[in-house]
Amino acid sequence: MQARASLRQALKELRELSGLGEAFAMDRDAVHLDGQRVQSDLDLISKAAHAQDLEVLATVLGHSHGDVLEDFLDLSPRFDEWLMAERVRLREQVLEEVLDALRCAGLHDMKHAREILRSLDRLEPANEAAARLGMRLDHDIGDGSSLHRRYRELCNRLDSEFGARPSARTRELFHSLAEGISPSQDAVGGGGRRANSPSIALRSRDMMPLVLVSPLRAQGQEDAVRSFGEACVDEIRSAVCQFRGLHVLALDEGDVGSVVAEAEHALAIYSLSGNVRQIGSGYQASLQLANAASHVILWAETIRLAALEIEAIDMLVEKASGVVLPAIDRDLERQLWSHDGELAEEGAKYTRARLLIRQLGDLESVKAAVALLEELVEEDPAHIAARLLLVRMYNTDFWQQVCGHDVQAFREASERHLREAVKVQPGHCEVRLRQAWCELRKGNVAHAEREFKAALAALPNDPDMVNMCAFGMCHLGLFEAAEDLMQRAFRQNPFPPSDYHADYAVLAALRGFAEDAEAHFSVSGEMGLQYTAVRMANAVRLDDSDGLMAEIEERFRDAFLRAWQQPTKPQLEDVMEWVDYTLPLNPIEHRTFIKSNLAQILAPRW
């Protein structure tokens, strides 16, 4: 009787509500709410999702803060039980309907798609389905930073709330997208990667080294050590996946079937592995990179860690990812020069060309490498890695040894390949790096600085990329930034090539550290005209008791005359014009330093 009295009173109060009373229909057996007279945010979400109207969907979700059926808790124990089950059902319904709408229309309205994903984060912060869709959308518009941020946020949430990591499905998707591969299953819009945004990754027919990145073994049962090891290996995999010229495989322990399948198309197989353990009050991480076939260890390092914090993860990622490509290249170079194995294969053109270019200094090797790269882009115009390497090579001073003083045709070839690369993937970090150097040579200083910084932010663990950005900063006169970046490149790469030393020598010379500059020039062994010009200008500041200046002057004079290839002998004014054209140093005072010191040395005998 008491319950019936309460019900009668509640129905009476409902009828008296202004604007709502007529929305209720009641008889002896039931009370109905007329959906035509009343709307709820859940109804609006459902209608907008089915209509794929992302603008309305973003607005409604943005106004709906908190959980579904908010503020109904603690009415009664039995109601609370119903509420818990109903919230789960409604939450799953909202997620399913909204995600379906995003899969169909997300790429066409990325502004509202991002707003919707942020709302879903509030509703269900650790939902992997939403995170996977967000990562796909990030990948398909070329936003690598958001892709990595989204995955790291998911990892942090799962770890803090449940002490867990993302599922194998989510981890595999992330590593595939980070490598530039868009899996066809569950593709956004049903179409996978868009035709106008292919990956920077090389085509599958390219034979490349395969890197197996194994989990970092946690020696000990402490959960913090295991979680730290899992976070480290995920970050290492995502960093290495971005490097050109490598295939990367995430290897779980005992997973050998996929390795055998991949090995058939690999030039060589390498294993990156390690462990983390507690030592007293601190921790120790051991990392190593080995040739999986010969079991020869190419690199190994042990790092002491004070605590298992984000700074420690960043340090290990920098160490491990920075060494991978240089160490593998050193191993492959031994095959190249011994004419051993698959490097002679037709499918290894890109790797062979890249290794030939690494030698630098050898004009015939560079010409052979460029010929291979031109073959590749003729066969496959979308081979972006080959195009970007051509952009770099046509922008160096090697071609002065081919065509003399006038290198305009090669600069134009560089610009042409860059335009084609931009069509394929305009926002990729390597594309932006090449754009930066082209803009620098054209005198667009502000644009060049912006592109250097963007490229660096996208790929901070590739030492070659870091050094090229550093040398760009040096040309822009940003010496402090250049110093920090060059030191980072040396720290990341335990096998620094000769151009690292030569680039650092240029920086030291421009900063007035003449002895340091000469020491780095000497150890580099670089003989290019540009480096030799700066070295000769720097030598004016040094004690020339051992006759160094005369030796450098003779080397520069001979190289310049061989490269000139013009009907008349070059005059000193031609050398000064060459400096302006090939050494785009900013501000102008840095070029003045080079030109005035060169003139001082060359004038007596030119």
XYZ file of C-alpha atoms in Angstrom:
606
model
C 0.000 0.000 0.000
C 2.831 2.397 0.805
C 4.515 1.712 -2.585
C 1.245 2.318 -4.476
C 0.715 5.571 -2.616
C 4.222 6.703 -3.498
C 3.643 5.824 -7.150
C 0.371 7.793 -7.272
C 2.087 10.797 -5.768
C 5.000 10.577 -8.240
C 2.624 10.356 -11.241
C 0.653 13.343 -9.953
C 3.845 15.413 -9.722
C 4.902 14.361 -13.244
C 1.567 15.507 -14.718
C 2.034 18.901 -13.119
C 5.506 19.534 -14.585
C 5.346 22.455 -17.000
C 5.980 21.338 -20.581
C 6.338 17.679 -19.637
C 2.940 16.728 -18.307
C 1.504 16.083 -21.744
C 4.443 13.877 -22.706
C 3.294 11.110 -20.334
C 0.593 8.632 -21.338
C -0.796 6.508 -18.457
C -3.324 3.671 -18.110
C -4.002 0.939 -15.510
C -0.988 -1.142 -16.572
C 1.779 1.185 -17.820
C 3.277 4.660 -17.966
C 4.740 5.747 -21.341
C 7.014 8.653 -22.275
C 6.192 9.990 -25.755
C 9.501 10.172 -27.657
C 8.014 12.633 -30.138
C 7.458 15.213 -27.383
C 10.708 14.752 -25.406
C 14.320 14.571 -26.487
C 17.390 13.435 -24.535
C 21.055 13.814 -25.316
C 21.229 10.037 -25.851
C 18.527 10.325 -28.518
C 20.382 13.191 -30.230
C 23.651 11.249 -30.171
C 22.001 8.196 -31.704
C 20.248 10.201 -34.452
C 23.390 12.182 -35.363
C 25.484 9.007 -35.415
C 23.092 7.188 -37.733
C 22.964 10.262 -39.986
C 26.790 10.498 -39.878
C 26.430 14.183 -39.008
C 29.725 14.710 -37.200
C 29.165 18.401 -36.560
C 25.960 17.771 -34.552
C 27.532 14.701 -32.950
C 30.537 16.712 -31.772
C 28.284 19.436 -30.337
C 26.013 17.062 -28.392
C 28.899 14.974 -27.061
C 30.750 18.141 -26.122
C 27.814 19.265 -23.954
C 27.391 15.838 -22.346
C 29.916 15.772 -19.535
C 30.294 12.878 -17.162
C 28.956 9.351 -17.431
C 25.649 8.275 -18.971
C 22.689 8.571 -16.556
C 24.707 10.918 -14.365
C 23.406 11.964 -10.900
C 21.055 9.009 -10.329
C 23.186 7.082 -7.859
C 22.094 6.291 -4.287
C 18.330 6.433 -4.854
C 17.923 2.880 -3.590
C 20.012 -0.295 -3.545
C 17.903 -2.114 -6.141
C 17.885 0.941 -8.435
C 21.666 1.177 -8.097
C 21.999 -2.414 -9.288
C 19.837 -1.668 -12.336
C 21.732 1.580 -12.967
C 25.137 -0.140 -13.082
C 23.974 -2.633 -15.693
C 22.113 0.007 -17.715
C 25.106 2.329 -17.774
C 27.302 -0.419 -19.230
C 24.687 -1.163 -21.915
C 24.145 2.484 -22.849
C 27.858 3.286 -22.797
C 28.562 0.417 -25.188
C 25.667 1.537 -27.399
C 26.990 5.098 -27.596
C 30.528 3.924 -28.355
C 29.369 1.512 -31.045
C 27.151 4.046 -32.811
C 29.685 6.886 -32.608
C 32.606 4.745 -33.758
C 30.563 3.481 -36.714
C 29.888 7.095 -37.725
C 33.567 7.972 -37.403
C 34.645 4.973 -39.500
C 32.344 6.117 -42.288
C 32.853 9.891 -42.177
C 35.889 10.613 -39.994
C 38.365 11.336 -42.788
C 35.979 13.775 -44.449
C 35.547 15.902 -41.323
C 38.691 15.573 -39.250
C 38.009 18.729 -37.217
C 34.820 17.332 -35.685
C 36.215 13.781 -35.633
C 38.973 14.926 -33.272
C 36.419 16.684 -31.022
C 34.338 13.493 -30.902
C 37.347 11.376 -29.984
C 38.158 13.764 -27.130
C 34.582 13.352 -25.848
C 34.879 9.578 -26.051
C 38.072 9.851 -23.995
C 36.013 11.497 -21.239
C 33.268 8.897 -21.484
C 35.526 5.817 -21.648
C 39.171 6.862 -21.106
C 40.736 3.421 -21.573
C 38.623 2.175 -24.479
C 40.978 0.518 -26.961
C 38.488 0.491 -29.860
C 38.271 4.288 -29.737
C 42.059 4.581 -29.428
C 42.609 2.268 -32.420
C 40.244 4.289 -34.578
C 41.893 7.520 -33.474
C 45.317 6.135 -34.378
C 44.065 5.137 -37.835
C 42.659 8.610 -38.428
C 45.932 10.194 -37.259
C 47.911 7.941 -39.610
C 45.702 8.570 -42.628
C 46.123 12.346 -42.396
C 49.865 11.989 -41.767
C 49.810 13.247 -38.162
C 52.502 11.048 -36.628
C 52.809 13.118 -33.445
C 49.118 12.595 -32.570
C 49.445 8.897 -33.392
C 52.255 8.480 -30.852
C 50.605 10.741 -28.286
C 47.328 8.826 -28.453
C 49.047 5.464 -28.008
C 51.173 6.679 -25.109
C 48.116 8.152 -23.352
C 46.323 4.810 -23.703
C 49.341 2.955 -22.278
C 49.498 5.347 -19.312
C 45.777 5.016 -18.573
C 45.748 1.241 -18.759
C 48.834 1.046 -16.573
C 47.602 3.489 -13.927
C 44.026 2.160 -13.753
C 44.449 -1.560 -14.326
C 48.177 -2.296 -14.169
C 47.873 -3.599 -17.726
C 49.151 -2.752 -21.199
C 47.251 -2.513 -24.506
C 46.085 -5.718 -26.135
C 48.206 -7.456 -28.762
C 45.770 -6.198 -31.429
C 46.255 -2.562 -30.386
C 50.039 -2.904 -30.063
C 50.340 -4.538 -33.495
C 48.194 -1.824 -35.059
C 50.295 0.922 -33.505
C 53.603 -0.565 -34.640
C 52.249 -1.090 -38.159
C 51.014 2.501 -38.395
C 54.241 3.868 -36.905
C 56.151 1.960 -39.586
C 53.915 3.510 -42.246
C 51.760 0.460 -42.986
C 47.962 0.757 -42.869
C 46.396 -2.672 -42.205
C 43.325 -3.377 -44.306
C 41.186 -4.791 -41.492
C 38.782 -2.336 -39.828
C 40.110 0.369 -42.151
C 38.673 3.838 -41.748
C 35.961 4.334 -44.315
C 36.457 0.770 -45.484
C 39.220 1.801 -47.862
C 42.458 1.447 -45.908
C 45.127 4.024 -46.636
C 44.097 6.763 -49.004
C 45.639 6.717 -52.434
C 46.969 10.245 -52.026
C 48.751 9.564 -48.740
C 51.031 6.552 -49.131
C 53.610 5.714 -46.528
C 57.202 6.798 -46.412
C 58.073 3.112 -46.060
C 59.715 1.431 -49.016
C 57.807 -0.974 -51.240
C 57.626 -4.578 -50.186
C 59.684 -5.691 -53.171
C 62.687 -3.820 -51.736
C 65.020 -6.220 -49.991
C 65.978 -4.592 -46.721
C 67.448 -5.614 -43.390
C 64.933 -7.015 -40.912
C 65.199 -5.911 -37.277
C 63.604 -8.123 -34.631
C 62.805 -6.042 -31.547
C 62.338 -8.448 -28.642
C 60.736 -7.631 -25.281
C 63.134 -6.387 -22.639
C 63.354 -9.197 -20.113
C 62.544 -8.149 -16.550
C 64.915 -9.962 -14.227
C 62.925 -10.115 -11.018
C 59.256 -10.209 -10.163
C 58.725 -6.552 -9.395
C 55.743 -5.234 -11.387
C 57.382 -1.828 -11.856
C 60.366 -3.422 -13.617
C 58.135 -5.405 -15.982
C 55.971 -2.366 -16.780
C 59.080 -0.256 -17.396
C 60.535 -2.885 -19.752
C 57.263 -3.104 -21.703
C 57.036 0.682 -22.033
C 60.659 0.883 -23.199
C 60.339 -1.746 -25.907
C 57.133 -0.173 -27.247
C 58.869 3.191 -27.524
C 61.980 1.642 -29.110
C 59.867 -0.180 -31.703
C 57.949 2.960 -32.609
C 61.204 4.943 -32.976
C 62.981 2.328 -35.122
C 59.877 1.842 -37.286
C 60.276 5.382 -38.603
C 63.757 4.807 -40.037
C 64.100 4.465 -43.783
C 65.635 1.344 -45.222
C 64.566 -1.142 -42.527
C 61.791 -3.643 -41.898
C 60.893 -3.907 -38.204
C 59.186 -6.863 -36.549
C 57.816 -6.841 -33.020
C 58.886 -10.218 -31.705
C 57.133 -11.756 -28.722
C 59.035 -14.512 -26.984
C 58.719 -17.810 -28.841
C 57.156 -16.172 -31.905
C 59.408 -17.620 -34.632
C 56.863 -18.372 -37.356
C 56.501 -14.756 -38.408
C 60.298 -14.359 -38.383
C 60.714 -17.195 -40.876
C 58.032 -15.696 -43.117
C 59.707 -12.272 -43.116
C 63.262 -13.589 -43.460
C 62.649 -14.763 -47.005
C 62.554 -11.135 -48.184
C 65.249 -9.699 -45.905
C 68.817 -8.796 -46.808
C 69.892 -9.762 -43.307
C 68.282 -10.298 -39.908
C 69.273 -8.416 -36.776
C 68.096 -8.819 -33.210
C 67.687 -5.957 -30.736
C 67.204 -7.300 -27.225
C 68.045 -6.648 -23.595
C 66.963 -6.820 -19.993
C 66.144 -4.619 -17.016
C 66.868 -5.535 -13.402
C 67.128 -3.957 -10.001
C 70.627 -3.432 -8.586
C 70.541 -2.311 -4.960
C 68.495 0.877 -4.735
C 68.832 1.539 -8.463
C 68.324 -0.287 -11.734
C 70.382 -1.508 -14.659
C 69.392 -1.905 -18.315
C 71.490 -3.939 -20.764
C 70.907 -3.608 -24.523
C 72.527 -5.335 -27.478
C 72.188 -5.509 -31.263
C 73.396 -8.691 -32.970
C 73.469 -10.279 -36.408
C 70.913 -13.064 -35.947
C 72.632 -15.353 -38.468
C 76.245 -15.062 -37.324
C 75.403 -14.200 -33.675
C 78.059 -11.481 -33.841
C 77.220 -8.669 -31.436
C 77.425 -5.354 -33.298
C 76.750 -3.148 -30.274
C 76.082 -3.574 -26.581
C 75.774 -1.163 -23.689
C 74.823 -1.280 -20.019
C 73.112 1.767 -18.538
C 72.636 2.507 -14.843
C 69.297 4.098 -13.934
C 68.509 5.888 -10.702
C 64.753 5.401 -11.089
C 62.239 3.914 -13.537
C 60.873 7.231 -14.770
C 60.042 8.769 -18.158
C 63.533 10.278 -18.424
C 65.007 6.765 -18.161
C 62.723 5.532 -20.967
C 63.780 8.444 -23.169
C 67.456 7.694 -22.486
C 67.130 4.014 -23.436
C 65.091 4.824 -26.542
C 67.723 7.327 -27.657
C 70.527 4.806 -27.078
C 68.855 1.831 -28.736
C 67.166 3.512 -31.699
C 70.122 5.771 -32.467
C 72.535 2.877 -32.895
C 70.376 0.574 -35.038
C 70.862 2.024 -38.516
C 74.563 2.988 -38.175
C 75.513 -0.432 -36.753
C 73.551 -2.321 -39.404
C 75.042 -0.181 -42.170
C 78.543 -0.985 -40.937
C 77.712 -4.684 -41.060
C 76.156 -4.418 -44.529
C 79.095 -2.409 -45.844
C 81.315 -5.401 -45.220
C 79.011 -7.404 -47.481
C 78.943 -4.646 -50.087
C 82.706 -4.337 -50.431
C 83.227 -8.099 -50.344
C 80.551 -8.511 -53.070
C 78.866 -10.991 -50.802
C 75.256 -12.175 -50.676
C 72.086 -10.426 -51.681
C 73.444 -6.890 -52.028
C 73.982 -7.677 -55.703
C 70.299 -8.640 -56.063
C 67.994 -6.508 -58.209
C 65.698 -6.032 -55.229
C 68.453 -4.479 -53.121
C 68.968 -1.363 -55.245
C 67.927 1.107 -52.587
C 70.084 -0.367 -49.837
C 73.051 -0.680 -52.188
C 72.673 2.945 -53.282
C 72.417 4.167 -49.702
C 75.555 2.294 -48.694
C 77.488 3.621 -51.687
C 76.533 7.166 -50.728
C 77.643 6.629 -47.134
C 81.210 6.374 -48.418
C 81.033 9.929 -49.773
C 84.345 11.338 -51.049
C 84.314 8.745 -53.849
C 82.725 10.403 -56.860
C 82.345 7.182 -58.839
C 80.463 5.514 -55.985
C 78.140 8.489 -55.683
C 77.443 8.515 -59.419
C 76.697 4.773 -59.360
C 74.348 5.231 -56.404
C 72.481 8.084 -58.076
C 72.064 5.981 -61.225
C 70.489 3.207 -59.106
C 68.139 5.669 -57.447
C 67.081 7.164 -60.781
C 66.294 3.637 -62.000
C 64.134 3.087 -58.938
C 62.033 6.229 -59.356
C 61.616 5.504 -63.067
C 60.295 2.028 -62.187
C 58.196 3.343 -59.293
C 57.505 7.117 -59.303
C 56.076 6.896 -55.762
C 59.306 5.471 -54.295
C 59.611 8.381 -51.911
C 62.731 7.180 -50.072
C 64.683 7.037 -53.342
C 63.428 10.497 -54.331
C 64.442 12.037 -51.025
C 67.920 10.579 -51.286
C 68.199 12.053 -54.788
C 67.094 15.442 -53.430
C 69.941 15.289 -50.958
C 72.589 14.168 -53.456
C 71.734 16.742 -56.118
C 72.059 19.415 -53.421
C 75.665 18.561 -52.477
C 78.926 19.852 -53.933
C 79.904 16.526 -55.544
C 78.396 17.649 -58.811
C 80.857 20.485 -59.126
C 83.373 17.773 -59.938
C 81.086 16.666 -62.776
C 79.913 19.933 -64.297
C 82.237 22.562 -62.896
C 81.098 25.894 -61.534
C 77.546 25.795 -62.934
C 75.511 23.329 -60.836
C 72.146 24.900 -61.653
C 70.927 21.808 -63.533
C 71.523 19.653 -60.461
C 69.773 22.134 -58.170
C 66.794 21.973 -60.549
C 66.869 18.160 -60.471
C 66.795 18.334 -56.665
C 63.765 20.636 -56.739
C 61.985 18.355 -59.237
C 62.396 15.260 -57.083
C 61.325 17.247 -54.024
C 58.097 18.348 -55.746
C 57.325 14.706 -56.567
C 58.027 13.674 -52.960
C 55.735 16.413 -51.662
C 52.926 15.057 -53.857
C 53.346 11.620 -52.293
C 53.533 12.662 -48.627
C 53.746 16.399 -47.977
C 54.022 16.373 -44.192
C 56.604 13.654 -43.624
C 59.640 14.681 -41.578
C 62.198 13.738 -44.258
C 60.271 15.690 -46.865
C 60.352 18.696 -44.566
C 64.089 18.264 -43.975
C 64.792 18.356 -47.726
C 62.465 21.328 -48.094
C 64.423 23.107 -45.373
C 67.729 22.717 -47.237
C 66.216 23.855 -50.537
C 64.686 26.899 -48.842
C 68.025 27.635 -47.158
C 69.830 27.632 -50.496
C 67.194 30.005 -51.906
C 67.660 32.410 -48.988
C 64.295 31.798 -47.315
C 65.806 31.710 -43.832
C 62.634 31.820 -41.717
C 60.982 29.076 -43.753
C 64.110 26.931 -43.566
C 64.334 27.259 -39.771
C 60.673 26.297 -39.378
C 61.080 23.194 -41.527
C 64.276 22.100 -39.743
C 62.518 22.306 -36.380
C 59.467 20.426 -37.668
C 61.613 17.623 -39.088
C 63.591 17.358 -35.877
C 60.477 17.213 -33.695
C 59.064 14.346 -35.768
C 62.174 12.135 -35.777
C 64.439 13.038 -32.833
C 66.138 9.635 -32.499
C 67.680 9.321 -35.973
C 71.249 10.612 -35.509
C 71.735 11.329 -39.221
C 68.536 13.399 -39.243
C 69.640 15.196 -36.090
C 73.070 15.996 -37.560
C 71.613 17.279 -40.842
C 69.243 19.544 -38.910
C 72.164 20.679 -36.764
C 74.229 21.602 -39.820
C 71.226 23.500 -41.144
C 71.032 25.445 -37.882
C 74.743 26.159 -38.246
C 74.105 27.683 -41.694
C 71.334 29.793 -40.169
C 73.717 31.154 -37.537
C 71.865 29.428 -34.658
C 75.081 28.192 -33.095
C 73.780 27.184 -29.651
C 71.037 25.019 -31.159
C 73.497 23.554 -33.658
C 75.971 22.718 -30.886
C 73.322 20.931 -28.796
C 72.066 18.927 -31.779
C 75.510 17.899 -32.996
C 76.410 16.729 -29.504
C 73.181 14.712 -29.478
C 74.037 13.113 -32.833
C 77.453 12.037 -31.522
C 75.772 10.708 -28.377
C 73.194 8.722 -30.334
C 75.554 7.263 -32.929
C 78.549 5.357 -31.516
C 79.900 5.001 -35.073
C 79.792 8.632 -36.291
C 80.679 8.960 -39.992
C 83.235 11.438 -41.267
C 80.702 14.122 -42.146
C 79.685 14.479 -38.456
C 83.246 15.623 -37.696
C 83.463 17.846 -40.754
C 80.114 19.501 -39.956
C 81.209 20.086 -36.371
C 84.477 21.547 -37.679
C 82.523 24.108 -39.733
C 80.528 25.072 -36.644
C 83.692 25.424 -34.548
C 85.368 27.525 -37.245
C 82.418 29.915 -37.487
C 82.317 30.227 -33.693
C 86.028 31.140 -33.623
C 87.341 27.914 -32.102
C 90.074 27.489 -34.705
C 92.063 24.694 -33.054
C 88.963 22.585 -32.356
C 87.845 23.121 -35.949
C 91.168 21.960 -37.388
C 91.197 18.893 -35.105
C 87.790 17.813 -36.416
C 88.673 18.599 -40.039
C 91.809 16.497 -39.651
C 90.052 13.471 -38.190
C 87.194 13.650 -40.692
C 89.363 13.230 -43.802
C 86.702 15.081 -45.839
C 88.027 16.525 -49.131
C 84.923 18.253 -50.540
C 85.370 21.741 -51.903
C 83.057 23.373 -49.392
C 84.711 21.755 -46.384
C 88.174 22.548 -47.760
C 87.211 26.214 -48.284
C 86.115 26.577 -44.658
C 89.175 24.694 -43.439
C 91.458 26.998 -45.394
C 89.694 30.100 -44.051
C 90.019 28.690 -40.537
C 93.743 28.003 -41.041
C 94.438 31.774 -41.184
C 93.930 31.840 -37.422
C 96.383 28.998 -36.726
C 100.120 28.771 -36.272
C 101.286 27.404 -39.624
C 104.662 26.147 -38.486
C 104.079 22.731 -40.053
C 103.092 24.119 -43.461
C 99.433 23.052 -43.148
C 98.058 26.142 -44.883
C 100.133 25.638 -48.028
C 99.017 22.010 -48.268
C 95.309 22.917 -47.902
C 95.675 25.813 -50.367
C 97.188 23.524 -53.009
C 94.463 20.934 -52.489
C 91.718 23.539 -52.844
C 93.291 25.154 -55.911
C 93.692 21.820 -57.730
C 90.164 20.683 -56.925
C 88.623 23.999 -57.968
C 90.526 24.118 -61.261
C 89.566 20.505 -62.083
C 85.941 21.280 -61.380
C 85.824 24.566 -63.247
C 85.503 23.153 -66.763
C 85.023 26.569 -68.376
C 86.828 27.997 -71.470
C 88.678 30.613 -69.411
C 90.698 30.213 -66.259
C 88.737 31.136 -63.080
C 89.601 34.423 -61.420
C 89.598 35.161 -57.720
C 86.221 36.878 -58.179
C 84.816 33.562 -59.451
C 85.908 31.866 -56.232
C 84.136 34.549 -54.187
C 80.982 34.124 -56.283
C 81.203 30.361 -55.750
C 81.305 30.885 -51.965
C 78.116 32.959 -52.100
C 76.379 30.326 -54.207
C 77.449 27.137 -52.445
C 77.879 28.246 -48.808
C 74.538 29.899 -47.897
C 75.725 31.011 -44.449
C 73.649 33.433 -42.402
C 74.082 36.128 -41.306
C 76.235 37.607 -44.057
C 79.154 38.149 -41.670
C 79.866 34.413 -41.694
C 80.244 34.345 -45.461
C 82.394 37.471 -45.230
C 84.712 35.629 -42.831
C 85.141 32.770 -45.321
C 85.599 35.047 -48.336
C 88.043 37.471 -46.758
C 90.277 34.733 -45.374
C 90.155 32.803 -48.665
C 91.129 35.940 -50.581
C 93.998 36.571 -48.154
C 95.426 33.113 -48.832
C 94.666 32.773 -52.553
C 95.428 36.278 -53.832
C 99.263 36.044 -53.906
C 99.361 33.006 -56.212
C 95.938 32.743 -57.872
